[in-house]
CSV table of C-alpha atoms and ligand atoms in Angstrom, one decimal:
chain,number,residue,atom,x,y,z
A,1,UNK,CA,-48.8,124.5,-57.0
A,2,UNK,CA,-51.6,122.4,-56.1
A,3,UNK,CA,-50.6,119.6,-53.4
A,4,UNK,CA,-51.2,116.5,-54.6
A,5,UNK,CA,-50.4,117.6,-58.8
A,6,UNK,CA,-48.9,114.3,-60.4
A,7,UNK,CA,-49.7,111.9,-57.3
A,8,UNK,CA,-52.2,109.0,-57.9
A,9,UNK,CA,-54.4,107.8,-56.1
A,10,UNK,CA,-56.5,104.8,-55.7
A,11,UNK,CA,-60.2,105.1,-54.0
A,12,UNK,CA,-61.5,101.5,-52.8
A,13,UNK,CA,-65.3,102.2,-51.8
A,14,UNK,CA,-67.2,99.4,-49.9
A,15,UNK,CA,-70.4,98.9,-49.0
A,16,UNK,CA,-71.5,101.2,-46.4
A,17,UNK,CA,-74.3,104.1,-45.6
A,18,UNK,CA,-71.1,106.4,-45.2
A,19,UNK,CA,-70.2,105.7,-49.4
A,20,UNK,CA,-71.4,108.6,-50.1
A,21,UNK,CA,-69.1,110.8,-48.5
A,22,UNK,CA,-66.7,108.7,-50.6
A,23,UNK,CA,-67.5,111.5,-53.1
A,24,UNK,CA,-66.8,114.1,-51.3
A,25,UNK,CA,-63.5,113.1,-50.8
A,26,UNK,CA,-63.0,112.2,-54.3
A,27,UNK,CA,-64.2,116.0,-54.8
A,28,UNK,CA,-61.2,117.5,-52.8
A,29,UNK,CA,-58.7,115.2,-54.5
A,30,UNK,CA,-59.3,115.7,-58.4
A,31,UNK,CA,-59.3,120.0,-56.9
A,32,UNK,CA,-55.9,119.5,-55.7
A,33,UNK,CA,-55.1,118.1,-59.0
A,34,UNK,CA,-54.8,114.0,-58.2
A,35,UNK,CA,-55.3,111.6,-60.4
A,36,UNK,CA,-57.9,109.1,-59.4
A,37,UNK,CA,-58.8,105.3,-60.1
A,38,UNK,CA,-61.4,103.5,-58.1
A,39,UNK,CA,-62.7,100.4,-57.0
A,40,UNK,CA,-66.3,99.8,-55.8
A,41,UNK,CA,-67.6,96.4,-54.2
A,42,UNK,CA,-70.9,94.9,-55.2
A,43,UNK,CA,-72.3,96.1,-52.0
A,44,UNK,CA,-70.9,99.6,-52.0
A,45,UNK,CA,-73.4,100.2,-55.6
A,46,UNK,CA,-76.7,99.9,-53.0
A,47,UNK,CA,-75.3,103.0,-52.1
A,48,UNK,CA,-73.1,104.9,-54.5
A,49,UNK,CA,-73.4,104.4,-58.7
A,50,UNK,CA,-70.3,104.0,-60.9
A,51,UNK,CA,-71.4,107.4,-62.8
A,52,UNK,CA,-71.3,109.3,-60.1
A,53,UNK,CA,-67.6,108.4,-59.2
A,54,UNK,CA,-66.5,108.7,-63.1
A,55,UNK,CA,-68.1,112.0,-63.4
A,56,UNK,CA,-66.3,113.4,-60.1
A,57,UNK,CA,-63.4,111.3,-60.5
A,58,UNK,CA,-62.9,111.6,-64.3
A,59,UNK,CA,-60.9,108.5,-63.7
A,60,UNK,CA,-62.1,104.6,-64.0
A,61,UNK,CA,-63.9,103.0,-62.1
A,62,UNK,CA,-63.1,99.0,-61.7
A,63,UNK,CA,-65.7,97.0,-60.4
A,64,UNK,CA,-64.9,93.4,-61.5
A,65,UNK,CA,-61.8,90.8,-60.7
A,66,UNK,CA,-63.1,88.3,-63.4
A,67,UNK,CA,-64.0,91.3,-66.3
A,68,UNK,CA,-61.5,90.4,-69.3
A,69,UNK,CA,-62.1,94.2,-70.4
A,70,UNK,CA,-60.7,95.6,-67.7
A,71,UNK,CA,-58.1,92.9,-66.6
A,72,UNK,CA,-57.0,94.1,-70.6
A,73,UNK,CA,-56.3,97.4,-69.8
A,74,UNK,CA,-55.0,97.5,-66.4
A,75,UNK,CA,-54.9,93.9,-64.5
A,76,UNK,CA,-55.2,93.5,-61.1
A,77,UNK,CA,-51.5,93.8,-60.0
A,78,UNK,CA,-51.0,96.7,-62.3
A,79,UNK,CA,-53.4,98.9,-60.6
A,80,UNK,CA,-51.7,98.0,-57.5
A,81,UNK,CA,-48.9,99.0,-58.8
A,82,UNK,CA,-49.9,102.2,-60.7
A,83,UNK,CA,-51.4,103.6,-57.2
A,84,UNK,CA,-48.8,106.0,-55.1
A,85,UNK,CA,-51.5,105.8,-52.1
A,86,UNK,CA,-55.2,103.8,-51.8
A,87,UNK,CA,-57.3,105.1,-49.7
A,88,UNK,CA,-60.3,102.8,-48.1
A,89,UNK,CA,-63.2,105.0,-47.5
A,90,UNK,CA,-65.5,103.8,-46.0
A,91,UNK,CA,-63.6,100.7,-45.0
A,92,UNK,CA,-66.3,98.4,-43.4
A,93,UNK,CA,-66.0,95.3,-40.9
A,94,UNK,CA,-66.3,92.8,-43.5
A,95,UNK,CA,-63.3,94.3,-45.7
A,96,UNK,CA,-61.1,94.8,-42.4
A,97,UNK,CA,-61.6,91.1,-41.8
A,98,UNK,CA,-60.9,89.6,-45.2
A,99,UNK,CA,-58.0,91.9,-44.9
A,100,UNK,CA,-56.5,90.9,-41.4
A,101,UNK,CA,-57.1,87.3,-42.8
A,102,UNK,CA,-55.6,87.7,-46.4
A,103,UNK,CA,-59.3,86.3,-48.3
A,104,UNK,CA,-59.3,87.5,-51.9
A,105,UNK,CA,-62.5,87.4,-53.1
A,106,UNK,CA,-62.9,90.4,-55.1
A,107,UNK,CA,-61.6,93.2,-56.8
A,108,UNK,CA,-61.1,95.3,-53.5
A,109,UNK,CA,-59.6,92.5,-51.9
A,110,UNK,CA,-57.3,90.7,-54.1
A,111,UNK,CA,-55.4,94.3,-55.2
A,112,UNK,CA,-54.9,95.8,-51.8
A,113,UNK,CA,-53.6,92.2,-50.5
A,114,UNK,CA,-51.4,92.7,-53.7
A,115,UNK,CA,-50.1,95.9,-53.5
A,116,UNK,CA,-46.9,97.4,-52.2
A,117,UNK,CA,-47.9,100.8,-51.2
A,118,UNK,CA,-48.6,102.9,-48.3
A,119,UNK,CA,-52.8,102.3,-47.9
A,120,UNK,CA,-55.4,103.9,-45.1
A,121,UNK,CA,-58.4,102.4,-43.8
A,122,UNK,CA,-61.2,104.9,-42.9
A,123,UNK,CA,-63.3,102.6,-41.4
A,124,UNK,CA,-66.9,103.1,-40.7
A,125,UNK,CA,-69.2,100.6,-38.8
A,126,UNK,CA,-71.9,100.3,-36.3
A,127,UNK,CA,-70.7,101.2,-32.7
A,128,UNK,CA,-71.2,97.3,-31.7
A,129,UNK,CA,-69.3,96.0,-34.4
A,130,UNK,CA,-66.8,98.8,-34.3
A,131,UNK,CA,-66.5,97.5,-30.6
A,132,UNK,CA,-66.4,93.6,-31.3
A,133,UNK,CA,-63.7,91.6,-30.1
A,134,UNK,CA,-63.0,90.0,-33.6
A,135,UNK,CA,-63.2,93.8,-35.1
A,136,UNK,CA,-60.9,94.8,-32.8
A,137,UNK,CA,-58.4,91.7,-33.1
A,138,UNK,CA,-58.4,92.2,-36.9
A,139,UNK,CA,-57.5,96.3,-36.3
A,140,UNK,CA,-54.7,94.9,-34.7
A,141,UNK,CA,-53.4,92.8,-37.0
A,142,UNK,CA,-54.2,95.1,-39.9
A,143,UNK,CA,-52.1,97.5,-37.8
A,144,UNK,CA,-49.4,95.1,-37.4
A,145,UNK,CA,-49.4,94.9,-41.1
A,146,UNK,CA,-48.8,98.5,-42.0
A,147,UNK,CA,-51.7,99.5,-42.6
A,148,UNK,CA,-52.8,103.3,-41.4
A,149,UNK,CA,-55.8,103.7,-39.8
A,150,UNK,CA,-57.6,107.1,-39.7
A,151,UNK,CA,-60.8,106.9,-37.4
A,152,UNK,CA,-63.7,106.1,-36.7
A,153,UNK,CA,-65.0,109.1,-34.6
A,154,UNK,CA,-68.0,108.8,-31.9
A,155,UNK,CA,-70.8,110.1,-32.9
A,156,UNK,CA,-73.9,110.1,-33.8
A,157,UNK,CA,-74.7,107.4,-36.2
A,158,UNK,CA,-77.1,106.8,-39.3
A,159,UNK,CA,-78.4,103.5,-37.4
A,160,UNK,CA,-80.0,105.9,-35.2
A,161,UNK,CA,-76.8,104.3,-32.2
A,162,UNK,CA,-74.1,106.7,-30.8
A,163,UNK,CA,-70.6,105.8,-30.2
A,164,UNK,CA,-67.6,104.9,-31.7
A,165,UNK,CA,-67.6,103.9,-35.3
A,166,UNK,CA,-68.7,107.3,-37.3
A,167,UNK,CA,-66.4,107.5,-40.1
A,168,UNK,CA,-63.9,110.7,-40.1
A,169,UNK,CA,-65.2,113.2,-42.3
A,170,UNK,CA,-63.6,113.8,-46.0
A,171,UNK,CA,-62.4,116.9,-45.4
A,172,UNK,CA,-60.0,115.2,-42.8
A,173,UNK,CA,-58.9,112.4,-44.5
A,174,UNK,CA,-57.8,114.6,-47.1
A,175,UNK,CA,-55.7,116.6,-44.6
A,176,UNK,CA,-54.2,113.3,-44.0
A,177,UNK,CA,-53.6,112.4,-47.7
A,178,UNK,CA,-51.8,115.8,-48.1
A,179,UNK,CA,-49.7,115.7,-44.7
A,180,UNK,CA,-48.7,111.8,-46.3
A,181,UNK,CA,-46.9,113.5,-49.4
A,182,UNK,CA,-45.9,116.6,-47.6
A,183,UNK,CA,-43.8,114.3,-45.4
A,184,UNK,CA,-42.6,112.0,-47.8
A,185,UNK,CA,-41.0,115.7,-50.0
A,186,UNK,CA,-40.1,117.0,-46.9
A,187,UNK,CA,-37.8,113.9,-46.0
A,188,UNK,CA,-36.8,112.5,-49.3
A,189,UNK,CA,-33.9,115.2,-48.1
A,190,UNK,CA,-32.9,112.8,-45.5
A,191,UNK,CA,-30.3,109.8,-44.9
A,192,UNK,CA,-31.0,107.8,-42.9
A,193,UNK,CA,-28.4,104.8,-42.0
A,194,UNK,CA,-29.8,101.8,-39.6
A,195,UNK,CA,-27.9,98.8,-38.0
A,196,UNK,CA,-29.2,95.3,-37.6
A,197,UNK,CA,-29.1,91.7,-36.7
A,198,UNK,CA,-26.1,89.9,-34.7
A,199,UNK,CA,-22.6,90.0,-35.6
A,200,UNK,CA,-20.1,86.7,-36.2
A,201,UNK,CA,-16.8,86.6,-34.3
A,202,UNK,CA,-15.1,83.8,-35.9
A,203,UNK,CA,-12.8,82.1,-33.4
A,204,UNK,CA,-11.6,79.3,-36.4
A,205,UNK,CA,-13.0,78.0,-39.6
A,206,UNK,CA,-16.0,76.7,-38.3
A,207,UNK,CA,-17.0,78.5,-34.8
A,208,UNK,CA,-17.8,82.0,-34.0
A,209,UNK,CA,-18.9,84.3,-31.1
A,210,UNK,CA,-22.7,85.3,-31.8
A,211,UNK,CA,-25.7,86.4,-29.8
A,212,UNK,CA,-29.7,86.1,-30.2
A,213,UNK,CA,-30.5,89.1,-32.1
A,214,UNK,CA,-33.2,88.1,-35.4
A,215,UNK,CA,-32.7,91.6,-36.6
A,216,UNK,CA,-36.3,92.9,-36.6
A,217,UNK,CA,-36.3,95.7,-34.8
A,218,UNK,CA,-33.5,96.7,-37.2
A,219,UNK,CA,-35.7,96.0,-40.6
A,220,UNK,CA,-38.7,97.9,-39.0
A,221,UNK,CA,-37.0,100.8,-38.2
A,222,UNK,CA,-35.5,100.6,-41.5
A,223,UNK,CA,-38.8,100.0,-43.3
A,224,UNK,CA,-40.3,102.7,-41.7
A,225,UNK,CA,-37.7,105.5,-42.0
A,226,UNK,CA,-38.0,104.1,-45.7
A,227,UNK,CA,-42.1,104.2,-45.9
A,228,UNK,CA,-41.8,108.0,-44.3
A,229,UNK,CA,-39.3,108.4,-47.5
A,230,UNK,CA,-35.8,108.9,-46.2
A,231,UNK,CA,-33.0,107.4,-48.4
A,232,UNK,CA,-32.6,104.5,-46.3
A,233,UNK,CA,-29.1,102.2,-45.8
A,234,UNK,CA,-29.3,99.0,-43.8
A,235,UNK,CA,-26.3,97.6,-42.5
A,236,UNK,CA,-27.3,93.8,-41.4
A,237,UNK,CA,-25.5,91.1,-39.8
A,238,UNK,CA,-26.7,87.4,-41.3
A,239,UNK,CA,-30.1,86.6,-40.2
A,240,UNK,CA,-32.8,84.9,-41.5
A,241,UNK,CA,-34.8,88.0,-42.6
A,242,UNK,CA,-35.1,88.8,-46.5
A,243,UNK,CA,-33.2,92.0,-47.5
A,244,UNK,CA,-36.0,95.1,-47.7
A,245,UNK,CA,-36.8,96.3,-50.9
A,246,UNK,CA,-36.7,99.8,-51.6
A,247,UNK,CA,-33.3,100.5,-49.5
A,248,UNK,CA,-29.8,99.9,-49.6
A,249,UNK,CA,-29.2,96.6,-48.1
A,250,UNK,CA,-25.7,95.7,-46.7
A,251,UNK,CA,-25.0,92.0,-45.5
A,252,UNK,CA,-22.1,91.9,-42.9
A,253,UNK,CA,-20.8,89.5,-40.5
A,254,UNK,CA,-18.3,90.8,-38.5
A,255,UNK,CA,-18.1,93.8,-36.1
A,256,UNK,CA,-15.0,94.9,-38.1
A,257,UNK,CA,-16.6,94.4,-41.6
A,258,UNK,CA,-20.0,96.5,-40.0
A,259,UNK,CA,-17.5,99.2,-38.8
A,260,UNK,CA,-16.2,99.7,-42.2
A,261,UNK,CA,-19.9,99.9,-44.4
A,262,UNK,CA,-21.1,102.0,-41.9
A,263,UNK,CA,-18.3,104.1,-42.5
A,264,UNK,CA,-18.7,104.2,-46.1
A,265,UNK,CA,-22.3,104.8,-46.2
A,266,UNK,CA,-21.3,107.9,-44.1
A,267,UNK,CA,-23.2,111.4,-43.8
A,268,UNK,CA,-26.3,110.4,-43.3
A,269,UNK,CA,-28.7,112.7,-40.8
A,270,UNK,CA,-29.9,110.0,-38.7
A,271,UNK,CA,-28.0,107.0,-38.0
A,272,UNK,CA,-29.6,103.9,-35.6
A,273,UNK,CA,-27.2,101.4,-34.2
A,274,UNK,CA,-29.9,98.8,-33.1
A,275,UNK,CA,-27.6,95.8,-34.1
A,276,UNK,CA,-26.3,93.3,-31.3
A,277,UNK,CA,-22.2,94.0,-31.9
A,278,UNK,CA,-20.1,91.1,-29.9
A,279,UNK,CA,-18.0,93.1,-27.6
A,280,UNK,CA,-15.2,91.0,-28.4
A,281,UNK,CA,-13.6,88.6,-31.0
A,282,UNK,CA,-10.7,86.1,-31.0
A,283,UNK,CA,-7.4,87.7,-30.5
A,284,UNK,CA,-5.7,85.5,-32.7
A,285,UNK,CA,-8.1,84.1,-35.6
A,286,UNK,CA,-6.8,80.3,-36.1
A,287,UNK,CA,-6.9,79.6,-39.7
A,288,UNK,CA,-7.2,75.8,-38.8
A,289,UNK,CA,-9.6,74.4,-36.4
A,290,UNK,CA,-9.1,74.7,-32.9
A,291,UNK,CA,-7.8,71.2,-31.9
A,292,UNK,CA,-10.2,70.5,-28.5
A,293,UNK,CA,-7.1,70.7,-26.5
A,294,UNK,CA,-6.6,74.3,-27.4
A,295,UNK,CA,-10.2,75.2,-26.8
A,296,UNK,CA,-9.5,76.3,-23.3
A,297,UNK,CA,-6.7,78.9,-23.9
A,298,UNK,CA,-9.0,80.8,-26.9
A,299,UNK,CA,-8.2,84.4,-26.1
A,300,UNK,CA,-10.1,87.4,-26.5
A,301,UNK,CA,-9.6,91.4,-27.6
A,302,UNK,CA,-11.8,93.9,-27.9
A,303,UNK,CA,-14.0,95.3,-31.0
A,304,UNK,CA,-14.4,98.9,-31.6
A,305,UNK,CA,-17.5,100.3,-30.2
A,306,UNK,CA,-19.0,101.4,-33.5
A,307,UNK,CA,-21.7,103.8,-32.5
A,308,UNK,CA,-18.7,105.4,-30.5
A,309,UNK,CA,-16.3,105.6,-33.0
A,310,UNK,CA,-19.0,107.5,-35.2
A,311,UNK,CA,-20.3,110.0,-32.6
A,312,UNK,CA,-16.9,110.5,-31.5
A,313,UNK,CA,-15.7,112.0,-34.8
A,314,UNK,CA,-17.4,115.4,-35.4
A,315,UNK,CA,-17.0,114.8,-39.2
A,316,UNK,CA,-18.9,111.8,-39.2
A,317,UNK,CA,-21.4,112.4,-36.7
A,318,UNK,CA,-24.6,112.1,-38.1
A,319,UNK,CA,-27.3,115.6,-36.9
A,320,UNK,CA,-29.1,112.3,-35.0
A,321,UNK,CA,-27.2,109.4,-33.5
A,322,UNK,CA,-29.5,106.9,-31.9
A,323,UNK,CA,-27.9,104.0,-29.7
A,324,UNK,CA,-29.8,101.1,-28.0
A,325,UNK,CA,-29.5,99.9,-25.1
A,326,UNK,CA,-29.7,95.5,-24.3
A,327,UNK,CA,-30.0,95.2,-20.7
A,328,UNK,CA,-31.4,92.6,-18.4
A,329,UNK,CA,-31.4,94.3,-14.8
A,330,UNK,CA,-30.8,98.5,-14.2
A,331,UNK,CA,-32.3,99.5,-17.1
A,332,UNK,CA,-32.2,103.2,-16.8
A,333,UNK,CA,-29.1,103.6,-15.3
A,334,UNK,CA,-27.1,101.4,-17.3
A,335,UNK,CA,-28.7,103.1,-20.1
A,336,UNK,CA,-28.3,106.9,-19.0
A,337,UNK,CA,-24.5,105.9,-18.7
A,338,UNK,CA,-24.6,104.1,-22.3
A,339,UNK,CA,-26.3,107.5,-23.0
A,340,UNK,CA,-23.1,109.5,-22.3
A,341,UNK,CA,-20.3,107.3,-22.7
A,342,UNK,CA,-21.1,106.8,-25.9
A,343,UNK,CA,-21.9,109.8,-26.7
A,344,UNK,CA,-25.5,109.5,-28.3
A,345,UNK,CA,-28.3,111.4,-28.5
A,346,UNK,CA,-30.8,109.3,-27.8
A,347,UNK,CA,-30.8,105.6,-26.5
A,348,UNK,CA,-33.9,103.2,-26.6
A,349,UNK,CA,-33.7,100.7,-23.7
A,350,UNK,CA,-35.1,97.0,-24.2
A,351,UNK,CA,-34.9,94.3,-21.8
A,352,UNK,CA,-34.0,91.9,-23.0
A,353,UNK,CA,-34.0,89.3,-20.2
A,354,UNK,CA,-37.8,89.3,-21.3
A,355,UNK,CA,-38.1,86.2,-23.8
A,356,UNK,CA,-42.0,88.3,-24.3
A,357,UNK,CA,-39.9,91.3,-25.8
A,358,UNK,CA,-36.5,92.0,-26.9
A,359,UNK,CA,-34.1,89.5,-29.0
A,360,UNK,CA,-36.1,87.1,-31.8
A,361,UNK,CA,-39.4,88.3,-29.7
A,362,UNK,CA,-42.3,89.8,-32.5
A,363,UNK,CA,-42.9,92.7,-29.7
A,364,UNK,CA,-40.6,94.9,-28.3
A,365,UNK,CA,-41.5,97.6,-25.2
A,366,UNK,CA,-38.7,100.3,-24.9
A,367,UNK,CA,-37.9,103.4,-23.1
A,368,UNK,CA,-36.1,106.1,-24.9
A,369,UNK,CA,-33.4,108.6,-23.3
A,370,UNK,CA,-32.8,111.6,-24.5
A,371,UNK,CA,-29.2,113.7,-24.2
A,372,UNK,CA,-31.7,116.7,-22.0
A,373,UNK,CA,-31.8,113.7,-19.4
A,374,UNK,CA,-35.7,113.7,-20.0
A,375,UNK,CA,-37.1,110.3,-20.9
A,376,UNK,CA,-39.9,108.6,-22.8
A,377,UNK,CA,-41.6,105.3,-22.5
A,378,UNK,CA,-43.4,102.8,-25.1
A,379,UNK,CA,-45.9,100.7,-24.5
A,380,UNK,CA,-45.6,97.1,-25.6
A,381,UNK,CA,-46.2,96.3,-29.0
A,382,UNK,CA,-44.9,94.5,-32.1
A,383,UNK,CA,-41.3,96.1,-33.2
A,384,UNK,CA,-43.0,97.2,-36.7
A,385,UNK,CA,-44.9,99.9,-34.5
A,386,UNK,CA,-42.1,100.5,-32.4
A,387,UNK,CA,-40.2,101.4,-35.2
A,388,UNK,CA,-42.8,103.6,-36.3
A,389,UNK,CA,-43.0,105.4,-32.8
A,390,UNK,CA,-39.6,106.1,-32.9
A,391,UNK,CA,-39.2,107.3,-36.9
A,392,UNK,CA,-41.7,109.6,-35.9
A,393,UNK,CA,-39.9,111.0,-33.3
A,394,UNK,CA,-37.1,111.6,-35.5
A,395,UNK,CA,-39.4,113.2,-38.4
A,396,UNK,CA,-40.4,115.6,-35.2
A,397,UNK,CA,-37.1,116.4,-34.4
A,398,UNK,CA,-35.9,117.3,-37.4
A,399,UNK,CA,-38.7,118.8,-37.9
B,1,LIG,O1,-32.7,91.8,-33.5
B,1,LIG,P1,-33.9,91.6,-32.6
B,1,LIG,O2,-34.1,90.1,-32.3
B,1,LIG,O3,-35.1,92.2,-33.2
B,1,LIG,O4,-33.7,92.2,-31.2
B,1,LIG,C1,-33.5,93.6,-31.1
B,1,LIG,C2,-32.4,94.0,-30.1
B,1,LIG,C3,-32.7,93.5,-28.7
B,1,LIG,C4,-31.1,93.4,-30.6
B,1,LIG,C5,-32.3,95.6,-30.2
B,1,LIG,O5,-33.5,96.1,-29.8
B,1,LIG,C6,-31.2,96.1,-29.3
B,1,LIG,O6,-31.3,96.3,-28.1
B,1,LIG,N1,-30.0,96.3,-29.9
B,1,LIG,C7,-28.7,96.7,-29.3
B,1,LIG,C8,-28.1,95.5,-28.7
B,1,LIG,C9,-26.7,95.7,-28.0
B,1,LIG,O7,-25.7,95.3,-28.5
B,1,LIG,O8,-26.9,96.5,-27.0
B,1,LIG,P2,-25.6,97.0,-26.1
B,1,LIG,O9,-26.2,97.6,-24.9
B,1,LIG,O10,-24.6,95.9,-25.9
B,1,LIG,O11,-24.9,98.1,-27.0
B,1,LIG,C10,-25.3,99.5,-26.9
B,1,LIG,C11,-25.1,100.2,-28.2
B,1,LIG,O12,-23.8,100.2,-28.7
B,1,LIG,C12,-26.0,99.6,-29.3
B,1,LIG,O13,-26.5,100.6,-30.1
B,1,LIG,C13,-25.0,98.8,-30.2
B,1,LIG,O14,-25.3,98.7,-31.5
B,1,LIG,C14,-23.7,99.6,-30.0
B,1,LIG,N2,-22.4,98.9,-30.1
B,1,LIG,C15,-22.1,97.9,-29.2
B,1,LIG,C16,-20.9,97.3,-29.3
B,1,LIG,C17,-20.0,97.6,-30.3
B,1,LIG,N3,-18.8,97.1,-30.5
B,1,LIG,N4,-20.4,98.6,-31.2
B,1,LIG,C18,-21.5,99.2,-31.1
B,1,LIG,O15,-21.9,100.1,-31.9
């Protein structure tokens, strides 16, 4: 069966002297049997026409944001919508920018800042602009955002320059379109089950035991096991995060009330226990409010260690159990212990007494333990590409 049969795919083309390998790639898509739509910018028709594309494409070719015909037959938000991948090939400096920056000015522009797929940027540029500060800073964000970036290569470049900035040819980009739906079959097998956010301990009515976790690292990883196509459950304590669409979304707020959904949403094949769990709660809930006398004899017991519980108990051990690790001073060897107390397979170590990383931070930096006492670090970056790192560890070791 050819690869790619049934999948649809949208082709944005900008305005670059590498457009016309555009066509090459449209030429190993439609002979693995995808169905194409494409977008070309006024700039990208100096260098590629919109007959060319239909003939090799034998799909539409959109060129307009204000053309009633078109907006008639498929409007903006529905070709967003009807795409299972768009690909940007070549994706030049001015599109990454109007991207990074969310400017809809055109056709190109105003559907991928509307859509809710997976999208690539080839991007092709000079090696100076490739290398430009503001180029760079937009990459960056555009990263941040999801968005995959295949290329450039150095090379030799039609401006005559050499460098970085050569745009990666089609026949590689389409090893990257196929490996992007090989993955997604391959783990649409998969469960995976993530934890998130803080828990609430009430102590009365009105006052509870809580910590600082926001629950990002939680939603990325859950985003991303979700985005690589595992059936994805996220088990959240209250934060101020909207529930992610696409997943099953689970709002707790104690550690007993996570104990029991994560139980229920139990086999999965990986399981991540990345929320912050009190330790403790109140011994004896009051069901009044704590007069202030009685506020210095509150009393505490302790909560079940969740992730322990789970990888305690062969039958409900997911294939993968992931713990993490919150510390603020002996980071690997409070983890290592964490490690093997609690039985995990892996555990990701954060520090937390870092305001830069760790709880409510946008950036996280973590070091990963593995049960065959061999170790792994990440390098500082936002949690939505931590996440990533780490789903794609799990996609290699299941693999
Ligand atoms: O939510 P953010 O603001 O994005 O911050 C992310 C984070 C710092 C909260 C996250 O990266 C993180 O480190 N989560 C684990 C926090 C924690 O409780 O660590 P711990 O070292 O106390 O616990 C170790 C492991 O045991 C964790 O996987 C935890 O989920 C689990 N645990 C702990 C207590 C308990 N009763 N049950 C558990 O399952």
């Amino acid at each position: 069966m050819s690869s790619l049969k049934d999948k649809k795919i949208l082709i944005v083309i900008c305005g670059g002297i590498s457009a016309y390998k555009s066509l090459e790639f449209i030429r190993a898509l439609r002979k693995n049997k995808a169905e194409i739509k494409t977008i070309i910018t006024k700039s990208a028709k100096e260098f590629v026409t919109p007959l060319s594309i239909t003939s090799l494409s034998q799909g539409k070719v959109y060129e307009d944001l204000f053309n009633p015909e078109n907006e008639a037959e498929m409007d903006h938000i529905s070709l967003s919508r009807w795409a299972d991948l768009i690909v940007v090939v070549p994706a030049t400096a001015n599109t990454l920018s109007k991207l990074s920056n969310g400017t809809c000015d055109d056709l190109a522009s105003t559907v991928i800042l509307a859509s809710n797929k997976k999208i690539f940027l080839v991007p092709a540029m000079n090696v100076r602009m490739w290398e430009h500060p503001s180029n760079q800073k937009n990459l960056n964000n555009l990263k941040e955002y999801g968005y995959k970036i295949i290329g450039p290569e150095i090379g030799d470049m039609a401006c005559g320059e050499y460098g970085s900035g050569k745009m990666t040819e089609p026949s590689e980009i389409f090893k990257y379109v196929e490996n992007y739906f090989k993955q997604l079959r391959r783990n649409n097998n998969l469960k995976a089950l993530v934890t998130a956010g803080p828990t609430r301990e009430y102590l009365d009515p009105v006052r509870y035991i809580t910590n600082k976790s926001s629950g990002k690292q939680g939603y990325e990883l859950a985003k991303s096991f979700r985005d690589k196509g595992f059936d994805t459950t996220l088990i959240s304590g209250k934060t101020n995060l909207k529930p992610v669409e696409g997943i099953k979304y689970i709002e707790i707020e104690t550690a007993d009330e996570m104990l029991k959904e994560t139980l229920n949403n139990l086999p999965v094949d990986v399981a991540v226990f990345s929320a912050a769990v009190a330790d403790y709660k109140a011994k004896n809930y009051s069901k009044e409010k704590i007069k202030k006398s009685d506020q210095e004899n509150i009393n505490l017991t302790k909560n079940v260690d969740i992730i322990s519980y789970v990888s305690k108990h062969n039958s409900l051990r997911p294939k993968l159990t992931i713990g993490f690790a919150a510390e603020t001073e002996n980071i690997d060897e409070n983890a290592k212990k964490k490690l093997s107390e609690k039985n995990c397979d892996w555990i990701i170590a954060n520090d937390v007494s870092n305001e830069e990383i760790g709880f409510d931070s946008k950036y996280n930096q973590v070091k990963i333990f593995y049960k065959n006492n061999s170790d792994e670090s990440i390098e500082k970056m936002s949690k939505s590409l931590i996440a990533e790192e780490i789903v794609d560890r799990v996609i290699k070791n299941f693999n």
